[in-house]
Coordinates of C-alpha atoms in Angstrom, one line a residue:
M1 CA -81.9 -17.6 196.6
T2 CA -81.0 -15.1 194.1
S3 CA -81.4 -15.7 190.6
R4 CA -78.9 -15.3 187.9
P5 CA -80.2 -12.5 186.0
T6 CA -80.3 -10.6 189.3
R7 CA -76.6 -11.4 189.9
L8 CA -75.6 -10.4 186.5
A9 CA -77.7 -7.2 187.4
Y10 CA -75.7 -6.6 190.3
A11 CA -72.4 -6.9 188.4
V12 CA -73.5 -4.6 185.9
V13 CA -74.5 -2.1 188.3
A14 CA -71.0 -2.4 190.0
A15 CA -69.6 -1.3 187.2
L16 CA -71.7 1.4 186.0
A17 CA -71.8 2.7 190.2
A18 CA -67.8 2.8 189.4
D19 CA -68.3 4.7 185.9
A20 CA -70.4 7.0 187.8
A21 CA -67.5 7.6 190.9
F22 CA -64.9 8.2 188.4
H23 CA -66.9 10.9 186.7
L24 CA -67.6 12.7 189.8
L25 CA -64.2 12.3 191.1
W26 CA -63.0 14.1 187.5
A27 CA -65.4 16.6 188.1
T28 CA -63.4 17.8 191.1
G29 CA -60.7 18.6 189.1
S30 CA -58.7 15.3 189.6
T31 CA -56.9 13.6 186.7
W32 CA -56.2 10.4 188.7
P33 CA -55.1 8.2 187.4
A34 CA -53.2 10.3 184.8
S35 CA -51.2 13.3 185.5
E36 CA -53.0 15.9 183.3
V37 CA -56.1 16.0 181.4
R38 CA -55.0 15.6 177.9
T39 CA -52.9 12.1 179.1
L40 CA -56.2 11.0 180.5
S41 CA -58.6 12.1 177.5
Y42 CA -56.5 10.0 175.1
A43 CA -56.0 7.2 177.3
L44 CA -59.7 7.0 178.0
L45 CA -61.2 8.1 174.3
G46 CA -58.5 7.8 171.9
A47 CA -58.9 11.6 171.4
E48 CA -58.4 14.8 173.0
V49 CA -62.0 16.1 174.7
S50 CA -63.6 18.4 176.9
F51 CA -63.6 17.3 180.8
A52 CA -65.8 20.4 181.8
P53 CA -67.4 19.4 185.2
R54 CA -70.9 20.2 183.5
L55 CA -70.2 17.3 181.3
L56 CA -68.9 14.9 183.5
L57 CA -71.6 15.5 186.1
T58 CA -74.4 14.8 183.1
L59 CA -72.5 11.7 182.1
A60 CA -72.2 10.5 186.0
G61 CA -76.0 11.1 186.1
I62 CA -76.3 9.0 183.0
A63 CA -74.6 6.0 184.3
L64 CA -76.5 6.1 187.7
A65 CA -79.9 6.3 185.9
T66 CA -78.7 3.5 183.8
L67 CA -77.5 1.8 187.0
A68 CA -81.3 2.2 188.5
L69 CA -82.8 0.8 185.2
I70 CA -80.9 -2.5 184.9
H71 CA -81.4 -2.9 188.7
A72 CA -85.1 -2.5 188.4
R73 CA -85.6 -4.6 185.2
A74 CA -83.8 -7.7 186.7
R75 CA -86.8 -8.0 189.7
V76 CA -89.8 -7.5 187.2
T77 CA -91.4 -9.9 184.9
R78 CA -93.6 -9.0 181.8
D79 CA -96.7 -8.9 183.8
H80 CA -95.2 -5.8 185.6
R81 CA -97.0 -2.2 184.4
L82 CA -93.2 -0.8 184.3
Y83 CA -92.3 -3.9 182.2
P84 CA -92.4 -2.0 178.6
L85 CA -90.6 0.9 179.9
L86 CA -87.8 -1.0 181.6
Q87 CA -87.4 -3.3 178.9
A88 CA -87.2 -0.6 176.2
G89 CA -84.6 1.1 178.3
T90 CA -82.7 -2.1 178.8
L91 CA -82.7 -2.7 174.9
A92 CA -81.8 0.7 174.2
F93 CA -78.6 0.1 176.8
L94 CA -77.5 -3.4 175.3
A95 CA -77.6 -1.7 171.7
F96 CA -75.1 0.6 173.0
L97 CA -73.0 -1.9 174.7
S98 CA -73.3 -3.9 171.6
F99 CA -72.1 -1.0 169.3
R100 CA -69.5 -0.1 171.7
A101 CA -68.0 -3.7 171.7
M102 CA -68.0 -3.9 168.1
A103 CA -66.1 -0.9 167.4
G104 CA -63.7 -1.6 170.4
L105 CA -63.1 -5.0 168.0
V106 CA -62.2 -2.6 164.8
W107 CA -60.1 -0.4 167.3
C108 CA -58.0 -3.5 168.3
L109 CA -57.0 -4.0 164.9
G110 CA -55.4 -0.6 164.9
I111 CA -58.2 1.2 163.0
G112 CA -59.3 4.4 163.9
T113 CA -57.0 4.6 167.3
P114 CA -54.2 7.2 167.4
P115 CA -50.9 5.8 166.4
D116 CA -48.9 8.3 169.2
Y117 CA -51.1 7.3 172.0
P118 CA -50.7 3.3 172.4
A119 CA -52.4 3.8 176.1
Y120 CA -55.8 3.8 174.3
Y121 CA -55.0 0.4 172.3
W122 CA -54.0 -1.6 175.0
L123 CA -56.9 -0.4 177.5
N124 CA -59.0 -1.1 174.6
L125 CA -57.8 -4.4 174.1
L126 CA -57.3 -5.5 177.7
L127 CA -60.3 -3.9 179.7
Y128 CA -62.7 -1.5 177.5
T129 CA -63.5 -4.1 175.0
P130 CA -63.9 -7.3 177.0
L131 CA -65.7 -5.5 179.8
C132 CA -68.5 -4.1 177.1
L133 CA -68.9 -7.7 175.7
A134 CA -69.3 -9.0 179.0
M135 CA -71.8 -6.4 180.3
A136 CA -73.6 -6.9 176.9
A137 CA -74.2 -10.6 177.6
A138 CA -74.7 -10.0 181.2
V139 CA -77.5 -7.4 179.9
F140 CA -78.9 -9.5 177.6
A141 CA -79.5 -11.8 180.1
V142 CA -81.3 -9.7 182.0
S143 CA -83.6 -8.5 179.3
R144 CA -84.7 -12.2 178.7
H145 CA -85.6 -12.5 182.5
G146 CA -89.7 -12.9 182.8
A147 CA -89.9 -12.1 178.9
K148 CA -91.6 -14.9 176.5
P149 CA -89.3 -17.2 174.8
L150 CA -87.8 -15.7 171.5
R151 CA -89.6 -16.7 168.3
L152 CA -88.0 -16.0 165.0
R153 CA -89.7 -13.0 164.5
G154 CA -88.1 -11.6 167.9
K155 CA -84.6 -13.3 167.0
L156 CA -84.9 -11.2 163.7
A157 CA -85.7 -8.2 165.5
L158 CA -83.1 -8.6 168.1
A159 CA -80.6 -9.4 165.2
A160 CA -81.5 -6.2 163.6
P161 CA -79.8 -3.4 165.6
L162 CA -76.5 -5.6 165.5
I163 CA -77.0 -5.7 161.5
A164 CA -77.5 -1.8 161.7
I165 CA -74.2 -1.3 164.0
A166 CA -72.2 -3.6 161.8
A167 CA -73.0 -1.8 158.9
L168 CA -72.5 1.6 159.9
L169 CA -68.9 0.2 161.0
A170 CA -68.1 -0.9 157.4
G171 CA -68.8 2.5 156.4
A172 CA -66.9 4.0 158.7
Y173 CA -63.7 2.0 158.7
A174 CA -64.1 -0.8 155.5
W175 CA -65.6 1.9 153.2
A176 CA -62.9 4.2 151.7
P177 CA -64.3 6.6 148.9
T178 CA -62.5 6.8 145.7
E179 CA -59.7 9.6 144.9
A180 CA -60.7 11.5 142.2
P181 CA -57.2 12.4 140.2
Y182 CA -56.6 16.0 139.9
D183 CA -53.3 18.3 139.0
P184 CA -53.0 21.7 140.7
A185 CA -52.3 23.3 137.2
E186 CA -56.0 22.8 136.3
A187 CA -56.8 25.7 138.8
G188 CA -54.1 27.5 137.4
V189 CA -51.9 27.0 140.4
D190 CA -48.0 27.0 139.7
S191 CA -47.1 24.4 142.5
R192 CA -43.7 24.5 144.4
Y193 CA -42.7 21.9 147.2
A194 CA -40.7 22.3 150.1
D195 CA -39.2 19.0 151.9
T196 CA -38.9 19.2 155.7
D197 CA -38.7 16.0 158.2
L198 CA -42.7 16.7 158.9
A199 CA -43.7 17.0 155.4
R200 CA -43.2 17.8 151.7
F201 CA -45.4 21.2 151.9
H202 CA -47.0 22.2 148.7
Y203 CA -46.9 25.8 148.3
T204 CA -46.8 28.9 145.7
R205 CA -44.7 31.8 145.4
E206 CA -45.6 35.2 143.5
G207 CA -43.8 38.7 143.9
D208 CA -41.4 40.4 145.5
G209 CA -41.2 42.3 148.4
S210 CA -42.1 41.8 152.4
P211 CA -43.0 38.5 153.0
V212 CA -46.8 37.4 153.4
V213 CA -47.9 33.8 154.3
L214 CA -51.5 32.7 153.2
L215 CA -52.4 29.5 155.2
S216 CA -55.2 27.3 153.1
P217 CA -58.4 27.1 154.8
G218 CA -59.4 23.9 156.6
A219 CA -60.9 21.5 154.6
S220 CA -59.4 23.1 151.6
W221 CA -56.5 24.3 149.8
L222 CA -54.0 27.2 148.8
F223 CA -56.6 27.4 145.8
A224 CA -58.9 29.7 147.7
W225 CA -56.3 31.8 147.9
Q226 CA -55.6 32.3 144.5
E227 CA -57.2 35.8 144.0
Q228 CA -55.5 37.2 146.6
A229 CA -52.3 36.0 145.9
H230 CA -52.3 37.6 142.5
T231 CA -53.3 41.0 144.0
L232 CA -50.8 40.9 147.1
A233 CA -48.0 39.8 145.0
A234 CA -47.6 43.4 143.3
E235 CA -46.2 44.8 146.5
H236 CA -45.1 41.8 148.4
T237 CA -43.5 38.2 148.3
V238 CA -46.6 35.9 149.0
Y239 CA -46.3 32.1 149.8
A240 CA -50.0 30.4 149.8
V241 CA -49.6 27.0 151.9
D242 CA -51.1 23.8 152.0
L243 CA -50.8 22.4 155.8
P244 CA -50.8 18.9 156.7
G245 CA -54.0 17.2 155.9
Q246 CA -54.8 19.8 153.0
G247 CA -54.3 20.2 149.6
F248 CA -51.3 18.5 148.0
T249 CA -48.9 18.4 151.3
E250 CA -47.6 15.3 151.9
L251 CA -46.7 14.1 155.7
H252 CA -43.6 12.5 156.2
Q253 CA -44.8 11.2 159.6
D254 CA -47.4 10.8 162.2
F255 CA -49.1 14.4 162.9
D256 CA -51.2 14.7 165.7
Y257 CA -54.0 18.1 164.3
T258 CA -53.9 19.8 167.3
L259 CA -52.9 23.5 167.5
E260 CA -49.4 22.7 168.9
A261 CA -49.0 20.1 165.9
V262 CA -50.0 22.8 163.7
A263 CA -47.7 25.4 164.9
E264 CA -44.9 22.7 164.4
A265 CA -45.9 22.7 161.0
I266 CA -46.1 26.3 160.1
D267 CA -42.7 26.4 162.1
A268 CA -41.4 24.0 159.6
F269 CA -42.4 25.7 156.6
L270 CA -41.3 29.2 157.4
D271 CA -37.8 27.5 158.4
S272 CA -37.8 26.0 155.1
Q273 CA -38.2 29.3 153.2
D274 CA -35.7 31.1 155.5
L275 CA -38.3 33.5 156.8
D276 CA -37.9 35.0 160.0
T277 CA -41.0 37.5 160.5
V278 CA -44.1 37.5 158.3
A279 CA -47.6 38.7 157.9
L280 CA -49.4 35.6 158.4
A281 CA -53.3 35.3 156.9
G282 CA -55.7 32.3 157.9
Y283 CA -59.6 31.7 156.7
S284 CA -62.1 29.7 159.2
W285 CA -60.0 27.1 161.0
S286 CA -56.7 28.4 159.4
G287 CA -57.3 32.0 160.8
G288 CA -57.5 30.4 164.2
W289 CA -54.2 28.6 163.2
A290 CA -53.1 31.8 162.5
L291 CA -53.9 33.5 165.8
A292 CA -52.8 30.7 168.0
Y293 CA -49.3 30.9 166.0
A294 CA -48.8 34.4 166.6
Q295 CA -49.7 34.0 170.2
A296 CA -47.1 31.4 170.9
H297 CA -44.6 32.9 168.2
P298 CA -45.1 36.8 168.3
D299 CA -41.5 37.1 167.1
R300 CA -42.1 35.8 163.7
V301 CA -45.4 37.5 162.8
D302 CA -45.7 41.3 162.9
R303 CA -49.4 41.1 161.4
L304 CA -52.3 39.3 161.1
V305 CA -55.3 39.0 158.6
L306 CA -58.2 36.8 159.6
L307 CA -60.7 35.9 157.6
A308 CA -64.0 35.0 159.4
P309 CA -61.7 32.7 161.7
S310 CA -62.0 30.0 164.2
G311 CA -60.3 30.7 167.7
A312 CA -63.5 31.7 169.8
D313 CA -63.9 29.0 172.2
R314 CA -67.8 28.3 171.2
P315 CA -69.4 25.1 169.7
D316 CA -69.1 24.6 166.2
P317 CA -72.2 24.2 163.4
A318 CA -73.9 21.1 164.5
A319 CA -72.6 19.3 161.2
W320 CA -68.9 19.8 162.4
E321 CA -69.6 18.8 165.9
A322 CA -71.2 15.6 164.7
L323 CA -67.5 14.6 163.0
K324 CA -65.9 14.5 166.8
P325 CA -67.3 11.3 168.0
P326 CA -65.6 8.2 166.8
V327 CA -67.4 6.0 164.2
A328 CA -69.6 9.0 163.7
G329 CA -66.9 11.5 162.4
E330 CA -65.6 8.5 159.6
L331 CA -69.0 7.6 158.5
L332 CA -70.1 11.2 157.7
T333 CA -67.1 12.5 156.1
N334 CA -67.4 8.9 153.9
V335 CA -70.9 10.0 153.3
Y336 CA -70.6 13.3 152.5
S337 CA -67.2 12.6 150.2
G338 CA -69.0 13.0 147.0
R339 CA -69.0 15.9 144.3
D340 CA -73.0 16.7 145.0
A341 CA -72.0 17.0 148.6
A342 CA -69.2 19.5 147.4
E343 CA -71.4 21.6 145.7
A344 CA -74.0 21.7 148.3
S345 CA -71.2 23.0 150.9
L346 CA -70.1 25.6 148.7
L347 CA -73.5 26.8 147.9
G348 CA -74.3 27.1 151.6
I349 CA -71.3 29.3 152.6
V350 CA -71.7 32.0 149.3
E351 CA -74.3 34.3 148.8
H352 CA -73.1 35.0 144.9
D353 CA -74.5 31.4 143.9
E354 CA -73.2 32.3 140.2
V355 CA -69.5 31.9 141.8
V356 CA -70.0 28.0 142.1
T357 CA -68.8 27.0 138.5
D358 CA -67.9 23.2 137.6
A359 CA -64.2 24.2 137.7
L360 CA -64.7 25.8 141.1
I361 CA -66.3 22.4 142.3
D362 CA -63.9 20.3 140.8
A363 CA -61.0 22.4 142.0
F364 CA -62.3 22.1 145.7
W365 CA -63.8 18.5 145.9
K366 CA -61.1 16.5 143.8
P367 CA -58.4 17.6 146.2
N368 CA -60.5 16.5 149.1
T369 CA -61.2 12.9 148.2
R370 CA -57.4 12.3 148.9
T371 CA -57.4 9.9 151.9
V372 CA -55.4 11.8 154.1
N373 CA -57.5 15.0 153.5
L374 CA -60.7 12.8 154.4
R375 CA -59.0 12.1 157.4
S376 CA -57.8 15.5 158.6
T377 CA -61.6 16.7 158.5
Y378 CA -62.8 14.6 161.3
L379 CA -58.9 14.5 163.0
Y380 CA -59.2 18.3 163.3
E381 CA -62.4 18.6 164.3
R382 CA -61.4 16.5 167.2
G383 CA -57.9 17.9 168.2
L384 CA -58.5 21.7 168.3
D385 CA -59.3 23.0 171.0
W386 CA -59.6 27.1 171.1
Y387 CA -59.8 28.0 175.1
S388 CA -56.0 28.6 175.3
T389 CA -56.6 30.5 172.2
E390 CA -59.5 33.1 173.3
A391 CA -57.6 33.1 176.5
A392 CA -54.6 34.7 174.9
M393 CA -56.6 37.0 172.8
P394 CA -55.7 40.3 175.3
A395 CA -52.2 39.5 175.6
T396 CA -51.8 39.3 171.7
R397 CA -49.8 42.1 170.5
Q398 CA -50.0 42.2 166.6
P399 CA -52.1 44.5 164.5
V400 CA -54.8 42.3 163.3
L401 CA -57.5 43.1 160.4
L402 CA -60.5 40.9 161.2
V403 CA -62.9 40.5 157.9
W404 CA -66.5 38.9 158.3
G405 CA -69.5 38.4 155.8
T406 CA -72.9 39.4 157.3
A407 CA -74.0 35.8 155.8
D408 CA -71.8 33.9 157.0
T409 CA -73.4 29.9 157.8
V410 CA -70.0 28.8 159.5
V411 CA -68.6 30.8 162.0
P412 CA -71.5 33.2 163.2
I413 CA -70.8 36.8 162.9
A414 CA -71.7 37.1 166.4
D415 CA -68.2 35.7 167.2
A416 CA -66.6 39.1 165.3
E417 CA -67.7 40.8 168.6
V418 CA -65.5 38.5 170.4
F419 CA -62.4 39.1 168.7
A420 CA -62.8 42.7 168.0
T421 CA -63.5 43.1 172.0
R422 CA -60.7 41.0 173.2
L423 CA -57.7 41.5 170.6
P424 CA -55.9 44.9 171.5
D425 CA -55.0 46.0 168.4
A426 CA -57.9 44.9 165.9
R427 CA -59.9 46.2 163.3
L428 CA -63.1 44.7 162.2
E429 CA -64.6 45.1 158.8
I430 CA -68.4 43.5 158.0
L431 CA -69.0 42.9 154.4
D432 CA -72.7 43.1 154.1
G433 CA -74.1 40.4 151.5
C434 CA -71.0 38.0 151.9
G435 CA -71.0 34.4 153.1
H436 CA -68.3 32.3 154.7
A437 CA -66.4 31.8 151.6
L438 CA -65.2 35.5 151.5
T439 CA -62.0 34.7 149.0
I440 CA -64.5 33.7 146.1
D441 CA -67.7 35.0 147.5
C442 CA -66.3 38.8 147.6
P443 CA -62.8 38.7 146.4
D444 CA -62.7 42.5 145.3
Q445 CA -63.5 43.5 148.6
V446 CA -61.4 41.3 150.4
D447 CA -58.5 42.2 148.1
T448 CA -58.8 45.9 148.9
L449 CA -58.8 45.5 152.4
M450 CA -55.7 43.1 152.7
S451 CA -54.0 45.4 149.9
G452 CA -54.5 48.3 152.5
F453 CA -53.7 47.1 155.8
L454 CA -50.6 44.9 154.8
A455 CA -49.2 48.3 152.7

């Protein structure tokens, strides 16, 4: 007669076999039961992620290996020579299921789920979370097969991972870092605001002449362009603008944090200022946004200035890639929201440490403590997909000025060759001894290059 742990193991094995089968199916290019990858991704994970065959085959392999592990553990007792290894693997899988189930319970409350994709909410509520809870209970029963009865110490050891998981979830979703009040005037910024259906955009305007629009860098605000805005205003009408999730722009509706959503935001701002065609400048993330916008709307952009831009289909630095998984992104963003972390970040992206003053630290740190800006950090990291941007580089018709620092620790200088060789009309300038924060690390050189290119 088949024992209860063995029957439960068969149920877990069946679920894992189905999971592996779906991943193998999607690795062939099929998106069944969804119509396309984006819809499938949001339904499964609540975010847009890669469905590359290599990743899907790896996940299928993990599911099959776990299937074999659980099946083997259900058939051995503690006197078997493989028991310690199989038990350790089973407990690790139990911890993962417990983590996913507890996270699912949080997401069932609507916390951390994308509001524009209700399919994930209902699938999480009715399928994913109940299935994880049931599988966790079954795997726990399998882990007790042939083991000694739990004493108090064993019970505490079993409870410790659950307590740790609860603490992680609380840090990610229940903890809200305190916002640090800040007035843009403290940084010498002459603020203006433009109301649109999408957002109340925070921006500045200086000078008179042909229009130049500076998109504030990712995870920062328009203050980063202050030096360049003053310089270019001698010959141009210069706009610097905070896009959604940056600085002091206030959203009026839900925002998707994808390239398509950013393009709509840029459109909305340009329309609010009655700007038909502009020179567009971006820096880091916003360099990729500017490039993607120019590719999608070539009639509205006549020249591009890109400072150490995103836009090549390459992995981000590990610290940024770590923000992509749910829970991890929220937790890390909260943990590193303090002033000390902001100072360390600034020191890490400049070569001239003397530029990092207390006033500069406050100017970059305090606006980023706003809840909407903290959220945008991990939401942009999850939502931005540069595959189409790089693929469209050869068809990008605008003249482009590319500027990179040799000491860039965020977007490696090796990426410069991708842009310089694939963009048909690109001029690449390499600044020796400059870090990623070009506008504050090497402002005079950047001013000279931009002024000459935009003249």
